[in-house]
PDB file of C-alpha atoms in Angstrom:
ATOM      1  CA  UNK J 537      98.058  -1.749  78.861  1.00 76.00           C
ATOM      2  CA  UNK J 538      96.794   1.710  79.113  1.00 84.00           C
ATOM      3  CA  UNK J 539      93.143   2.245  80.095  1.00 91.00           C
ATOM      4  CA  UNK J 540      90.342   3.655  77.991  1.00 94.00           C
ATOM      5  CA  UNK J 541      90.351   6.749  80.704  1.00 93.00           C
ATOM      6  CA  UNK J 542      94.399   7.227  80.465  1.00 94.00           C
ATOM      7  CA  UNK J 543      93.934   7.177  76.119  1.00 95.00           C
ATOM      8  CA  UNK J 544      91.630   9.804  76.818  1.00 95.00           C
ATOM      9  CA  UNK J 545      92.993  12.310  79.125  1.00 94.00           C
ATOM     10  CA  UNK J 546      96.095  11.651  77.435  1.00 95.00           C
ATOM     11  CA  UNK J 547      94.696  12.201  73.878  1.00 96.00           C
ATOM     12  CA  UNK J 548      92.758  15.746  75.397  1.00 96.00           C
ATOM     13  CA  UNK J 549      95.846  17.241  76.905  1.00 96.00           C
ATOM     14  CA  UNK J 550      97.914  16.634  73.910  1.00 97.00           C
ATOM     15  CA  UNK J 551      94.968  18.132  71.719  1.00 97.00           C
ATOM     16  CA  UNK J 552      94.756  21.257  73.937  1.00 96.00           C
ATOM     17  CA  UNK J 553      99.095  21.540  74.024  1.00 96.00           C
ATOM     18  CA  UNK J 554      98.622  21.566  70.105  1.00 97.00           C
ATOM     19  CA  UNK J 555      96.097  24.260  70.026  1.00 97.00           C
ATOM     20  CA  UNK J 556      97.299  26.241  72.429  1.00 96.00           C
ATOM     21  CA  UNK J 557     100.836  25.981  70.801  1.00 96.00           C
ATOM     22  CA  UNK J 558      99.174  27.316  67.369  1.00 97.00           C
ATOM     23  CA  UNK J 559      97.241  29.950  69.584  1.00 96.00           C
ATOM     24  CA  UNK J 560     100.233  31.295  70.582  1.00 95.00           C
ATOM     25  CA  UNK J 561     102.325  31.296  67.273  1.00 96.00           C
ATOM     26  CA  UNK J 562      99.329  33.519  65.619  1.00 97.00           C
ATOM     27  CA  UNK J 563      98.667  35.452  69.124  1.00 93.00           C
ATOM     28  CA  UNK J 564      95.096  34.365  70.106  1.00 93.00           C
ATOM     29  CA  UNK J 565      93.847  35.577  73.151  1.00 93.00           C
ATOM     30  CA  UNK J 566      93.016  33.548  76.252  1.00 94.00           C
ATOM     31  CA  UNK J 567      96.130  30.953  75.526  1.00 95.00           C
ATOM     32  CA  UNK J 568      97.101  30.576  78.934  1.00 95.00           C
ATOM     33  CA  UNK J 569      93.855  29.177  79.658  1.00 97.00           C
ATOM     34  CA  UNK J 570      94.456  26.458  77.298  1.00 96.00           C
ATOM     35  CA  UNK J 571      97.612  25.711  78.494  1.00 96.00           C
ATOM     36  CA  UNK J 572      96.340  25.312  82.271  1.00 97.00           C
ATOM     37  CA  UNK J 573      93.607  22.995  81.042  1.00 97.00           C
ATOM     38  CA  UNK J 574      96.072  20.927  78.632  1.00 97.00           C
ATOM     39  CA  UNK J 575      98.149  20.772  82.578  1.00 96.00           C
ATOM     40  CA  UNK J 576      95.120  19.538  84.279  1.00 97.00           C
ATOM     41  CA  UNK J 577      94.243  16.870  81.418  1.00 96.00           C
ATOM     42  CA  UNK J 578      98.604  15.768  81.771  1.00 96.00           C
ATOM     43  CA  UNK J 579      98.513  15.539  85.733  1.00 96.00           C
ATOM     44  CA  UNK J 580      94.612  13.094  85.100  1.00 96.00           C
ATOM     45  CA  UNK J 581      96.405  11.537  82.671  1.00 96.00           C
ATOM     46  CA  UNK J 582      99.217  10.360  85.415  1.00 96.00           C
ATOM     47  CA  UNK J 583      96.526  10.165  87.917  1.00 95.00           C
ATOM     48  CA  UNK J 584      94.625   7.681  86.202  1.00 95.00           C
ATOM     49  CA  UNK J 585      97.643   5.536  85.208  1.00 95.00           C
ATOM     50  CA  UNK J 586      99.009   5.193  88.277  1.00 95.00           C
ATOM     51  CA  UNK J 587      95.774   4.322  89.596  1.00 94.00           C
ATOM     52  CA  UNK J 588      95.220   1.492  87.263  1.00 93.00           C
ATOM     53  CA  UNK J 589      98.693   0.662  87.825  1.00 93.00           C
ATOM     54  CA  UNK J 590      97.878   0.055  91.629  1.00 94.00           C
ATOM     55  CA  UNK J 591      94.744  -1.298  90.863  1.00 87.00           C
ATOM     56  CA  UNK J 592      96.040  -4.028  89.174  1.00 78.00           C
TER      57      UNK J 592
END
């Protein structure tokens, strides 16, 4: 069972891979941005799943 912090950092990286996908298609600036945070919000994601995975 996935925590409420994994559904969230999970749920905020995929958000941010959508947008900066669209971004990109229609050429917004400052896309790589969003991309590097949507990274960051993957890697917590794995972070805090392992670490409830230990936990337990």
């Amino acid at each position: 069972m996935m925590s409420k912090k994994v559904k969230v950092a999970l749920a905020i990286g995929l958000q941010l891979a959508m947008i900066g996908a669209i971004g990109d298609f229609v050429k917004w600036p400052y896309m790589k941005y969003v991309f590097i945070a949507s990274g960051v919000a993957f890697v917590m994601t794995f972070g805090f799943f392992i670490y409830d995975a230990i936990k337990e």
